[in-house]
Amino acid sequence: MPQSKNKLPAKPLPHLSIAVLVCLALGAPPSLVIAADSSFLEFPIGFSWCAATAAHQIEGQNTQSDWWQWESVSGHIQNADRSGNACDGWNKLQEDIGLLHNMAVKTYRFSIEWAKIEPQPGIWDEKVIAHYQQEIDRLHAVGIEPLVTLQHFTLPVWVAQKGGWEWADMPKAFAHYANYVYSRLHGVRDWITINEPMVVIYNGYHEGTFPPGQKRELVGLVPPMLGMLKAHALAYHTLHTEAEHSHKEIRVGIAHHLRYIHALHSYNPLDLLAAHFASEAWNWVFMDAVESGRFKMWVPLQFSAKEDLLGLAGTEDFIGINYYSEDTVRFSHGGFETGVPVELEKNDMGWAISPRGLAWVLEQVTDRYRKKSIFITENGIADRSDLKRTKFIHDHLVVLHEAIARGILVEGYCYWSLMDNFEWANGFWPRFGLFEVDYKTEQRVPRPSVKYFTEAAKRNGIDSALKQ
Ligand code: BGC
């Protein structure tokens, strides 16, 4: 959590339910049905192999967004980088869809940019929405389903100026945007309203590394969290109402950033307690609220907050999980301190590589929100050399396969990211891409790991042992 990253009723897909039912009927553990032979780990039919990106990180020229302004202030972004043209994704649409097509993915997760669509209140840019429709049509033309995120970290400047997530009319404005987008974009079944609420909250209002750049005590996180929950709920209902009017089936979720958070010393009750509270605050407070409709946050010796939010309960048709890493927590000075597990290998940014953490996250989510279908909306590694990426993907896929075999409903996996891109406060140096981007020429160069991921997508599975 926080320190390593600068961050503190579903409709399960039929194939998964059927696979599990068949197992139960045969009295066999699901793995016997899912795995065709012992060395090939086959994923369920219809499993969504996916790659992910976000608009601000790849498109370029997001001039009407709060991030564009934020980047212009010295000290905000490492190496004084600016997103600028980013990967020029706006102009390289066809080329990038070609990459996805060659990778044989079934789904492409990308975001659309509110600041470009509605650069001024109530002024909608037709050219922009036409561009996104073209993107969707071109994806469909090569058999790829879009998974569209409405808000991935950025806000239009005009929204930020009114107070962003704390603006009283934010839920209305966000739902209005969602409504406009839904009425204009055709061919999208799956939507994500907000990407990583807790990252925005923690980085933006506690650490001050994201806009609006505030450094509040934890109690100060409650108002923007409530604002976000309300905005999500209203957008959820707006999208569903519109879909019903047009007799379309859609699904709406959130992409949550979940981490394996545990005590540094499992024999120390104070560390255990501290880890419990850290994990509650980071992983579950927001998600519990979305599921139950009740926001409840308690930080011992500091504050407790409780509020019932009308229309919020059950506003997730699937659970999106962005999973990257694990953290240790120890009790310190009446609070807690997070750290990186020393024994684990690290990525270029010093984040621990922890497939076991994915297993923990999947178990937790399933225990808490039974029967909800899960989509891994992001999982990836900053690894410029590409020496660790293939193993990283492999090890996480093995965990995923095991989880599915145990009956956990995971319907898809998005690798983050299709290509290197603008890594927010870190600028351009971290390299998450399956494709390397040469920022001088904007050329995309495949890294060796693309081959592994493509094979996995084509075969709908992986060999249990990695041949390297
Ligand atoms: C975000 C991405 C980001 C990735 C790697 C996730 O938290 O959704 O936008 O690039 O992590 O830092």
Short mmCIF file of C-alpha atoms and ligand atoms in Angstrom, two decimals:
data_model
loop_
_atom_site.label_atom_id
_atom_site.label_comp_id
_atom_site.label_asym_id
_atom_site.label_seq_id
_atom_site.Cartn_x
_atom_site.Cartn_y
_atom_site.Cartn_z
CA MET A 1 0.00 0.00 0.00
CA PRO A 2 0.71 3.49 0.37
CA GLN A 3 4.40 3.59 0.79
CA SER A 4 5.58 1.43 -2.05
CA LYS A 5 3.12 2.84 -4.51
CA ASN A 6 2.53 6.26 -3.06
CA LYS A 7 -0.93 4.97 -2.55
CA LEU A 8 -2.89 3.96 0.72
CA PRO A 9 -25.27 -8.57 -7.07
CA ALA A 10 -23.16 -9.87 -9.76
CA LYS A 11 -24.09 -11.86 -12.79
CA PRO A 12 -21.35 -14.47 -12.88
CA LEU A 13 -20.42 -15.50 -16.38
CA PRO A 14 -22.26 -18.65 -17.34
CA HIS A 15 -19.19 -20.67 -18.30
CA LEU A 16 -17.74 -20.40 -14.83
CA SER A 17 -20.92 -21.31 -13.07
CA ILE A 18 -21.43 -24.24 -15.40
CA ALA A 19 -17.87 -25.48 -14.89
CA VAL A 20 -18.37 -25.41 -11.16
CA LEU A 21 -21.79 -27.04 -11.38
CA VAL A 22 -20.42 -29.84 -13.53
CA CYS A 23 -17.71 -30.43 -10.96
CA LEU A 24 -20.19 -30.54 -8.18
CA ALA A 25 -22.44 -32.93 -10.11
CA LEU A 26 -19.52 -35.23 -10.76
CA GLY A 27 -18.38 -34.90 -7.20
CA ALA A 28 -14.99 -33.90 -8.57
CA PRO A 29 -12.84 -30.99 -7.51
CA PRO A 30 -13.14 -28.30 -10.21
CA SER A 31 -9.47 -28.63 -11.16
CA LEU A 32 -10.13 -32.07 -12.59
CA VAL A 33 -12.58 -30.62 -15.03
CA ILE A 34 -10.74 -27.44 -15.88
CA ALA A 35 -7.28 -28.85 -16.44
CA ALA A 36 -7.12 -31.00 -19.57
CA ASP A 37 -3.86 -32.62 -18.49
CA SER A 38 -1.52 -32.18 -15.60
CA SER A 39 0.99 -29.94 -17.36
CA PHE A 40 -1.38 -27.69 -19.25
CA LEU A 41 -3.40 -25.27 -17.16
CA GLU A 42 -6.45 -24.58 -19.23
CA PHE A 43 -8.65 -21.61 -18.41
CA PRO A 44 -12.44 -21.79 -18.63
CA ILE A 45 -13.99 -21.39 -22.06
CA GLY A 46 -14.66 -17.72 -22.66
CA PHE A 47 -11.99 -16.51 -20.24
CA SER A 48 -11.15 -12.91 -21.20
CA TRP A 49 -7.50 -12.37 -22.00
CA CYS A 50 -7.05 -8.66 -21.89
CA ALA A 51 -4.56 -5.80 -22.03
CA ALA A 52 -5.15 -2.44 -20.36
CA THR A 53 -4.26 1.22 -20.81
CA ALA A 54 -5.63 4.59 -19.67
CA ALA A 55 -6.33 7.65 -21.79
CA HIS A 56 -4.13 10.20 -20.05
CA GLN A 57 -1.23 7.79 -19.97
CA ILE A 58 -1.17 6.99 -23.68
CA GLU A 59 -3.26 9.40 -25.76
CA GLY A 60 -1.41 12.68 -25.31
CA GLN A 61 -2.52 16.33 -25.26
CA ASN A 62 -5.00 16.06 -22.44
CA THR A 63 -4.82 19.79 -22.07
CA GLN A 64 -8.13 20.39 -20.29
CA SER A 65 -7.41 18.02 -17.42
CA ASP A 66 -6.31 18.65 -13.87
CA TRP A 67 -3.27 16.42 -14.45
CA TRP A 68 -2.09 18.59 -17.34
CA GLN A 69 -2.01 21.54 -14.92
CA TRP A 70 -0.51 19.47 -12.12
CA GLU A 71 2.36 18.36 -14.35
CA SER A 72 3.22 21.96 -15.18
CA VAL A 73 4.24 22.64 -11.58
CA SER A 74 7.87 21.91 -10.92
CA GLY A 75 8.51 19.11 -8.45
CA HIS A 76 5.25 17.28 -9.11
CA ILE A 77 6.58 14.77 -11.64
CA GLN A 78 9.90 12.95 -11.52
CA ASN A 79 12.52 14.23 -13.93
CA ALA A 80 10.17 17.14 -14.67
CA ASP A 81 8.41 14.91 -17.21
CA ARG A 82 5.15 16.08 -18.77
CA SER A 83 2.59 13.76 -20.34
CA GLY A 84 2.75 15.85 -23.55
CA ASN A 85 2.08 13.56 -26.49
CA ALA A 86 2.46 10.52 -24.21
CA CYS A 87 2.46 7.54 -26.62
CA ASP A 88 0.50 9.48 -29.23
CA GLY A 89 -2.18 6.85 -28.77
CA TRP A 90 -4.81 9.26 -30.06
CA ASN A 91 -3.26 9.13 -33.53
CA LYS A 92 -2.09 5.56 -33.40
CA LEU A 93 -5.42 3.95 -32.75
CA GLN A 94 -5.36 1.63 -35.69
CA GLU A 95 -1.79 0.55 -35.07
CA ASP A 96 -2.49 -0.19 -31.41
CA ILE A 97 -5.60 -2.17 -32.22
CA GLY A 98 -3.42 -4.14 -34.62
CA LEU A 99 -1.11 -4.99 -31.72
CA LEU A 100 -4.03 -6.15 -29.61
CA HIS A 101 -5.38 -8.22 -32.48
CA ASN A 102 -2.02 -9.92 -32.99
CA MET A 103 -1.91 -10.69 -29.30
CA ALA A 104 -5.22 -12.53 -29.64
CA VAL A 105 -6.73 -10.79 -26.64
CA LYS A 106 -10.49 -10.92 -26.25
CA THR A 107 -10.85 -7.69 -24.29
CA TYR A 108 -9.19 -4.29 -24.32
CA ARG A 109 -9.55 -2.19 -21.19
CA PHE A 110 -9.09 1.50 -21.91
CA SER A 111 -10.43 4.72 -20.51
CA ILE A 112 -12.17 7.64 -22.12
CA GLU A 113 -11.28 11.14 -21.12
CA TRP A 114 -13.92 13.29 -19.48
CA ALA A 115 -11.73 16.38 -19.91
CA LYS A 116 -11.69 15.87 -23.68
CA ILE A 117 -15.35 14.89 -23.96
CA GLU A 118 -16.69 17.76 -21.83
CA PRO A 119 -13.90 20.35 -21.76
CA GLN A 120 -16.29 23.02 -20.43
CA PRO A 121 -19.46 22.43 -18.40
CA GLY A 122 -22.19 21.27 -20.75
CA ILE A 123 -20.00 21.66 -23.87
CA TRP A 124 -19.57 18.27 -25.46
CA ASP A 125 -16.93 17.67 -28.07
CA GLU A 126 -18.50 15.67 -30.90
CA LYS A 127 -15.17 14.90 -32.53
CA VAL A 128 -13.90 13.31 -29.36
CA ILE A 129 -16.89 11.09 -28.86
CA ALA A 130 -16.72 10.11 -32.55
CA HIS A 131 -13.10 9.14 -32.01
CA TYR A 132 -14.01 6.81 -29.16
CA GLN A 133 -16.85 5.31 -31.21
CA GLN A 134 -14.34 4.62 -33.93
CA GLU A 135 -12.12 2.91 -31.39
CA ILE A 136 -14.98 0.67 -30.26
CA ASP A 137 -16.00 -0.14 -33.83
CA ARG A 138 -12.46 -1.00 -34.82
CA LEU A 139 -12.07 -3.24 -31.80
CA HIS A 140 -15.28 -5.04 -32.66
CA ALA A 141 -14.12 -5.41 -36.24
CA VAL A 142 -11.25 -7.58 -35.00
CA GLY A 143 -13.34 -9.42 -32.42
CA ILE A 144 -12.20 -7.56 -29.30
CA GLU A 145 -14.65 -6.44 -26.60
CA PRO A 146 -14.13 -3.00 -25.07
CA LEU A 147 -14.03 -2.65 -21.29
CA VAL A 148 -14.43 1.08 -20.81
CA THR A 149 -13.36 3.11 -17.78
CA LEU A 150 -15.14 6.43 -17.38
CA GLN A 151 -12.64 7.99 -14.99
CA HIS A 152 -9.01 6.95 -14.62
CA PHE A 153 -7.39 9.44 -12.22
CA THR A 154 -8.01 12.63 -14.26
CA LEU A 155 -10.76 15.22 -13.98
CA PRO A 156 -11.63 18.13 -16.25
CA VAL A 157 -10.07 21.33 -14.89
CA TRP A 158 -13.50 22.88 -14.47
CA VAL A 159 -14.60 20.00 -12.24
CA ALA A 160 -11.42 20.19 -10.17
CA GLN A 161 -11.91 23.93 -9.75
CA LYS A 162 -15.35 23.38 -8.29
CA GLY A 163 -13.90 21.00 -5.70
CA GLY A 164 -13.60 17.70 -7.55
CA TRP A 165 -14.84 14.76 -5.49
CA GLU A 166 -15.90 17.11 -2.72
CA TRP A 167 -18.04 19.35 -4.92
CA ALA A 168 -21.65 18.96 -3.81
CA ASP A 169 -22.81 18.58 -7.42
CA MET A 170 -20.09 16.12 -8.38
CA PRO A 171 -22.38 13.08 -8.33
CA LYS A 172 -24.78 14.88 -10.68
CA ALA A 173 -22.01 16.06 -12.98
CA PHE A 174 -20.41 12.62 -13.12
CA ALA A 175 -23.72 10.90 -13.78
CA HIS A 176 -24.50 13.47 -16.45
CA TYR A 177 -21.20 12.67 -18.14
CA ALA A 178 -21.95 8.94 -17.86
CA ASN A 179 -25.37 9.53 -19.36
CA TYR A 180 -23.99 11.49 -22.28
CA VAL A 181 -21.34 8.90 -22.95
CA TYR A 182 -23.84 6.06 -22.82
CA SER A 183 -26.22 7.81 -25.16
CA ARG A 184 -23.45 8.43 -27.69
CA LEU A 185 -21.25 5.35 -27.53
CA HIS A 186 -22.64 2.13 -28.89
CA GLY A 187 -21.41 -1.39 -28.45
CA VAL A 188 -20.06 -1.36 -24.90
CA ARG A 189 -21.36 -3.99 -22.49
CA ASP A 190 -18.91 -3.62 -19.60
CA TRP A 191 -18.17 -0.35 -17.85
CA ILE A 192 -15.97 0.74 -14.99
CA THR A 193 -17.00 3.98 -13.36
CA ILE A 194 -13.87 4.83 -11.36
CA ASN A 195 -10.36 3.47 -11.43
CA GLU A 196 -8.78 2.84 -8.03
CA PRO A 197 -10.79 5.08 -5.72
CA MET A 198 -8.40 4.55 -2.81
CA VAL A 199 -5.34 5.52 -4.83
CA VAL A 200 -6.95 8.79 -5.83
CA ILE A 201 -8.02 9.39 -2.23
CA TYR A 202 -4.75 8.44 -0.60
CA ASN A 203 -2.39 10.04 -3.10
CA GLY A 204 -4.53 13.11 -3.68
CA TYR A 205 -5.66 13.92 -0.14
CA HIS A 206 -3.13 12.31 2.20
CA GLU A 207 0.23 12.05 0.48
CA GLY A 208 -0.31 14.98 -1.85
CA THR A 209 1.39 13.27 -4.80
CA PHE A 210 -1.68 13.46 -7.07
CA PRO A 211 -4.01 16.41 -7.59
CA PRO A 212 -5.45 18.11 -5.60
CA GLY A 213 -2.15 17.63 -3.75
CA GLN A 214 -3.41 17.77 -0.18
CA LYS A 215 -1.83 16.31 2.92
CA ARG A 216 -4.65 15.68 5.32
CA GLU A 217 -5.00 13.50 8.37
CA LEU A 218 -6.94 10.31 7.73
CA VAL A 219 -10.19 11.86 8.94
CA GLY A 220 -9.89 14.31 6.04
CA LEU A 221 -10.25 11.45 3.59
CA VAL A 222 -13.87 10.85 4.52
CA PRO A 223 -15.48 13.70 2.51
CA PRO A 224 -13.86 12.84 -0.85
CA MET A 225 -14.58 9.15 -0.24
CA LEU A 226 -18.24 9.90 0.34
CA GLY A 227 -18.29 12.10 -2.75
CA MET A 228 -16.83 9.34 -4.84
CA LEU A 229 -19.24 6.74 -3.53
CA LYS A 230 -22.20 8.98 -4.32
CA ALA A 231 -20.84 9.78 -7.79
CA HIS A 232 -20.30 6.11 -8.52
CA ALA A 233 -23.77 5.12 -7.32
CA LEU A 234 -25.52 7.77 -9.39
CA ALA A 235 -23.50 6.89 -12.49
CA TYR A 236 -24.25 3.20 -11.92
CA HIS A 237 -27.99 3.79 -11.82
CA THR A 238 -27.90 6.23 -14.73
CA LEU A 239 -26.10 3.73 -16.95
CA HIS A 240 -28.49 0.94 -16.00
CA THR A 241 -31.59 3.07 -16.52
CA GLU A 242 -30.39 4.13 -19.96
CA ALA A 243 -29.49 0.57 -20.85
CA GLU A 244 -32.91 -0.66 -19.81
CA HIS A 245 -34.59 1.97 -21.98
CA SER A 246 -32.65 0.73 -24.94
CA HIS A 247 -33.17 -2.94 -23.99
CA LYS A 248 -29.48 -3.55 -23.62
CA GLU A 249 -27.69 -5.65 -21.03
CA ILE A 250 -24.76 -3.94 -19.44
CA ARG A 251 -22.55 -4.48 -16.41
CA VAL A 252 -20.98 -1.77 -14.32
CA GLY A 253 -18.16 -2.10 -11.82
CA ILE A 254 -15.21 -0.36 -10.19
CA ALA A 255 -11.51 -1.20 -10.55
CA HIS A 256 -10.27 -1.48 -6.96
CA HIS A 257 -6.59 -1.42 -6.12
CA LEU A 258 -6.20 -4.27 -3.63
CA ARG A 259 -3.02 -5.25 -1.82
CA TYR A 260 -1.92 -8.14 0.34
CA ILE A 261 -1.36 -6.34 3.63
CA HIS A 262 -0.07 -8.31 6.60
CA ALA A 263 1.74 -7.92 9.91
CA LEU A 264 5.50 -7.62 9.78
CA HIS A 265 5.76 -9.94 12.79
CA SER A 266 2.84 -12.32 12.91
CA TYR A 267 3.67 -13.17 16.54
CA ASN A 268 3.24 -9.54 17.60
CA PRO A 269 -0.40 -8.73 18.48
CA LEU A 270 0.18 -5.01 17.96
CA ASP A 271 1.53 -5.57 14.45
CA LEU A 272 -1.43 -7.83 13.76
CA LEU A 273 -3.83 -5.17 14.93
CA ALA A 274 -2.10 -2.45 12.93
CA ALA A 275 -2.10 -4.61 9.79
CA HIS A 276 -5.78 -5.36 10.28
CA PHE A 277 -6.68 -1.68 10.40
CA ALA A 278 -4.42 -0.79 7.49
CA SER A 279 -5.97 -3.49 5.34
CA GLU A 280 -9.50 -2.51 6.37
CA ALA A 281 -8.88 1.12 5.48
CA TRP A 282 -7.08 0.46 2.23
CA ASN A 283 -8.81 -2.62 0.87
CA TRP A 284 -12.26 -2.91 2.33
CA VAL A 285 -13.87 0.30 3.64
CA PHE A 286 -14.74 1.58 0.17
CA MET A 287 -15.68 -1.80 -1.22
CA ASP A 288 -17.80 -2.75 1.78
CA ALA A 289 -19.67 0.51 1.36
CA VAL A 290 -20.40 -0.24 -2.30
CA GLU A 291 -21.71 -3.66 -1.36
CA SER A 292 -23.68 -2.77 1.75
CA GLY A 293 -24.62 0.86 1.15
CA ARG A 294 -23.11 1.77 4.51
CA PHE A 295 -19.86 3.69 4.80
CA LYS A 296 -18.03 2.78 8.00
CA MET A 297 -14.51 3.88 8.79
CA TRP A 298 -12.80 3.60 12.12
CA VAL A 299 -9.23 4.53 12.91
CA PRO A 300 -8.48 3.70 16.56
CA LEU A 301 -7.73 6.69 18.76
CA GLN A 302 -8.45 9.01 15.84
CA PHE A 303 -12.01 8.94 14.57
CA SER A 304 -14.93 6.86 13.50
CA ALA A 305 -17.36 7.75 10.72
CA LYS A 306 -20.57 6.11 9.64
CA GLU A 307 -23.09 7.04 6.98
CA ASP A 308 -25.81 5.24 5.04
CA LEU A 309 -25.82 6.22 1.41
CA LEU A 310 -29.06 5.94 -0.48
CA GLY A 311 -28.89 3.87 -3.64
CA LEU A 312 -25.34 2.69 -3.09
CA ALA A 313 -25.85 -0.89 -1.91
CA GLY A 314 -25.00 -3.52 -4.50
CA THR A 315 -23.87 -1.11 -7.21
CA GLU A 316 -21.22 -3.42 -8.63
CA ASP A 317 -22.15 -6.06 -11.17
CA PHE A 318 -18.64 -7.44 -11.14
CA ILE A 319 -15.60 -6.73 -9.03
CA GLY A 320 -12.62 -5.25 -10.82
CA ILE A 321 -9.31 -5.91 -9.10
CA ASN A 322 -6.07 -4.15 -9.88
CA TYR A 323 -3.42 -6.20 -8.13
CA TYR A 324 0.26 -5.34 -7.96
CA SER A 325 1.97 -6.04 -4.66
CA GLU A 326 2.09 -6.76 -0.95
CA ASP A 327 3.09 -4.76 2.12
CA THR A 328 4.12 -5.46 5.66
CA VAL A 329 2.70 -3.38 8.50
CA ARG A 330 4.11 -2.82 11.94
CA PHE A 331 2.76 -0.98 14.92
CA SER A 332 4.68 2.24 15.45
CA HIS A 333 4.15 5.33 17.62
CA GLY A 334 0.53 4.52 18.27
CA GLY A 335 -0.11 4.13 14.53
CA PHE A 336 1.33 1.97 11.80
CA GLU A 337 4.19 1.94 9.39
CA THR A 338 4.24 0.05 6.11
CA GLY A 339 7.19 -1.68 4.53
CA VAL A 340 8.22 -3.92 1.66
CA PRO A 341 8.75 -7.61 2.43
CA VAL A 342 12.53 -8.02 2.33
CA GLU A 343 12.57 -11.61 1.17
CA LEU A 344 10.66 -10.98 -2.05
CA GLU A 345 12.08 -10.03 -5.41
CA LYS A 346 11.30 -6.47 -6.52
CA ASN A 347 10.32 -4.73 -9.74
CA ASP A 348 12.17 -1.68 -11.10
CA MET A 349 10.20 0.54 -8.71
CA GLY A 350 11.03 -1.51 -5.63
CA TRP A 351 7.57 -3.07 -5.36
CA ALA A 352 7.55 -6.63 -4.05
CA ILE A 353 6.63 -9.29 -6.60
CA SER A 354 4.01 -11.36 -4.86
CA PRO A 355 1.77 -13.82 -6.68
CA ARG A 356 0.82 -15.25 -3.27
CA GLY A 357 -0.74 -11.88 -2.53
CA LEU A 358 -3.09 -12.31 -5.46
CA ALA A 359 -4.25 -15.61 -3.97
CA TRP A 360 -4.94 -13.84 -0.66
CA VAL A 361 -6.84 -11.01 -2.34
CA LEU A 362 -9.01 -13.43 -4.33
CA GLU A 363 -9.82 -15.48 -1.23
CA GLN A 364 -10.72 -12.37 0.74
CA VAL A 365 -12.94 -10.92 -1.96
CA THR A 366 -14.72 -14.24 -2.37
CA ASP A 367 -15.23 -14.69 1.36
CA ARG A 368 -16.62 -11.21 1.70
CA TYR A 369 -18.71 -10.86 -1.43
CA ARG A 370 -19.70 -14.38 -2.35
CA LYS A 371 -20.89 -15.14 -5.85
CA LYS A 372 -19.56 -11.92 -7.28
CA SER A 373 -17.77 -12.32 -10.53
CA ILE A 374 -14.21 -10.99 -10.51
CA PHE A 375 -12.23 -9.42 -13.33
CA ILE A 376 -8.52 -8.78 -12.89
CA THR A 377 -8.59 -5.34 -14.44
CA GLU A 378 -4.83 -4.72 -13.94
CA ASN A 379 -1.76 -6.74 -13.04
CA GLY A 380 1.69 -5.89 -14.26
CA ILE A 381 5.33 -5.16 -13.58
CA ALA A 382 7.71 -2.27 -14.16
CA ASP A 383 10.57 -4.15 -15.79
CA ARG A 384 12.56 -2.30 -18.40
CA SER A 385 14.81 -5.24 -19.18
CA ASP A 386 11.87 -7.63 -19.56
CA LEU A 387 13.87 -10.24 -17.70
CA LYS A 388 11.21 -10.70 -15.03
CA ARG A 389 7.97 -10.01 -16.88
CA THR A 390 7.29 -13.43 -18.36
CA LYS A 391 7.76 -15.16 -15.02
CA PHE A 392 5.69 -12.48 -13.32
CA ILE A 393 2.78 -13.08 -15.67
CA HIS A 394 3.19 -16.84 -15.50
CA ASP A 395 3.23 -16.98 -11.71
CA HIS A 396 0.17 -14.78 -11.40
CA LEU A 397 -1.69 -16.84 -13.98
CA VAL A 398 -0.88 -20.03 -12.08
CA VAL A 399 -2.42 -18.47 -8.97
CA LEU A 400 -5.44 -17.40 -10.95
CA HIS A 401 -5.89 -20.87 -12.38
CA GLU A 402 -5.69 -22.40 -8.91
CA ALA A 403 -8.26 -19.93 -7.64
CA ILE A 404 -10.63 -20.72 -10.50
CA ALA A 405 -10.16 -24.42 -9.84
CA ARG A 406 -11.25 -23.78 -6.25
CA GLY A 407 -14.45 -22.26 -7.58
CA ILE A 408 -13.53 -18.59 -7.38
CA LEU A 409 -15.27 -16.75 -10.19
CA VAL A 410 -12.57 -15.01 -12.19
CA GLU A 411 -13.70 -14.16 -15.68
CA GLY A 412 -10.72 -12.30 -17.11
CA TYR A 413 -7.18 -11.01 -16.72
CA CYS A 414 -5.85 -7.70 -18.05
CA TYR A 415 -2.13 -7.22 -18.22
CA TRP A 416 -1.05 -3.69 -17.34
CA SER A 417 0.00 -2.37 -19.67
CA LEU A 418 -0.23 -2.92 -23.39
CA MET A 419 2.66 -0.47 -23.77
CA ASP A 420 4.97 1.73 -21.71
CA ASN A 421 3.26 4.97 -20.79
CA PHE A 422 3.14 8.05 -18.59
CA GLU A 423 3.37 6.69 -15.05
CA TRP A 424 1.75 9.63 -13.24
CA ALA A 425 3.98 11.19 -10.57
CA ASN A 426 6.85 8.94 -11.65
CA GLY A 427 6.90 10.28 -15.17
CA PHE A 428 8.02 8.11 -18.06
CA TRP A 429 10.81 6.06 -16.55
CA PRO A 430 8.89 3.02 -15.21
CA ARG A 431 8.27 0.57 -18.01
CA PHE A 432 5.20 -1.61 -17.60
CA GLY A 433 4.61 -2.35 -21.27
CA LEU A 434 4.40 -5.56 -23.21
CA PHE A 435 5.51 -3.17 -25.92
CA GLU A 436 8.38 -0.83 -25.34
CA VAL A 437 7.71 2.72 -26.47
CA ASP A 438 10.46 4.82 -27.95
CA TYR A 439 9.23 8.25 -26.91
CA LYS A 440 11.29 10.02 -29.58
CA THR A 441 9.71 8.18 -32.49
CA GLU A 442 6.59 6.83 -30.69
CA GLN A 443 7.49 3.46 -32.13
CA ARG A 444 6.12 0.39 -30.34
CA VAL A 445 8.65 -2.43 -30.06
CA PRO A 446 7.49 -5.84 -28.82
CA ARG A 447 9.24 -7.13 -25.73
CA PRO A 448 9.89 -10.89 -25.55
CA SER A 449 7.15 -11.30 -22.94
CA VAL A 450 4.47 -10.42 -25.54
CA LYS A 451 5.09 -13.80 -27.07
CA TYR A 452 4.34 -15.58 -23.82
CA PHE A 453 1.15 -13.60 -23.22
CA THR A 454 -0.01 -14.10 -26.80
CA GLU A 455 0.55 -17.85 -26.56
CA ALA A 456 -1.44 -17.94 -23.34
CA ALA A 457 -4.32 -16.06 -24.96
CA LYS A 458 -4.24 -18.24 -28.08
CA ARG A 459 -4.11 -21.52 -26.16
CA ASN A 460 -6.45 -20.28 -23.45
CA GLY A 461 -3.96 -21.55 -20.93
CA ILE A 462 -0.37 -22.04 -19.93
CA ASP A 463 2.02 -24.87 -19.19
CA SER A 464 2.31 -25.35 -15.47
CA ALA A 465 6.10 -25.12 -15.65
CA LEU A 466 7.64 -22.11 -17.29
CA LYS A 467 10.07 -22.95 -20.08
CA GLN A 468 12.50 -20.08 -20.41
C1 BGC B 1 -3.02 2.50 -12.19
C2 BGC B 1 -2.29 2.71 -13.50
C3 BGC B 1 -0.81 2.73 -13.24
C4 BGC B 1 -0.40 1.40 -12.67
C5 BGC B 1 1.09 1.25 -12.40
C6 BGC B 1 -2.39 1.45 -11.32
O1 BGC B 1 -2.48 1.89 -10.02
O2 BGC B 1 -4.37 2.22 -12.43
O3 BGC B 1 -2.75 3.88 -14.08
O4 BGC B 1 -0.08 3.01 -14.38
O5 BGC B 1 -1.04 1.23 -11.43
O6 BGC B 1 1.52 2.19 -11.48
#
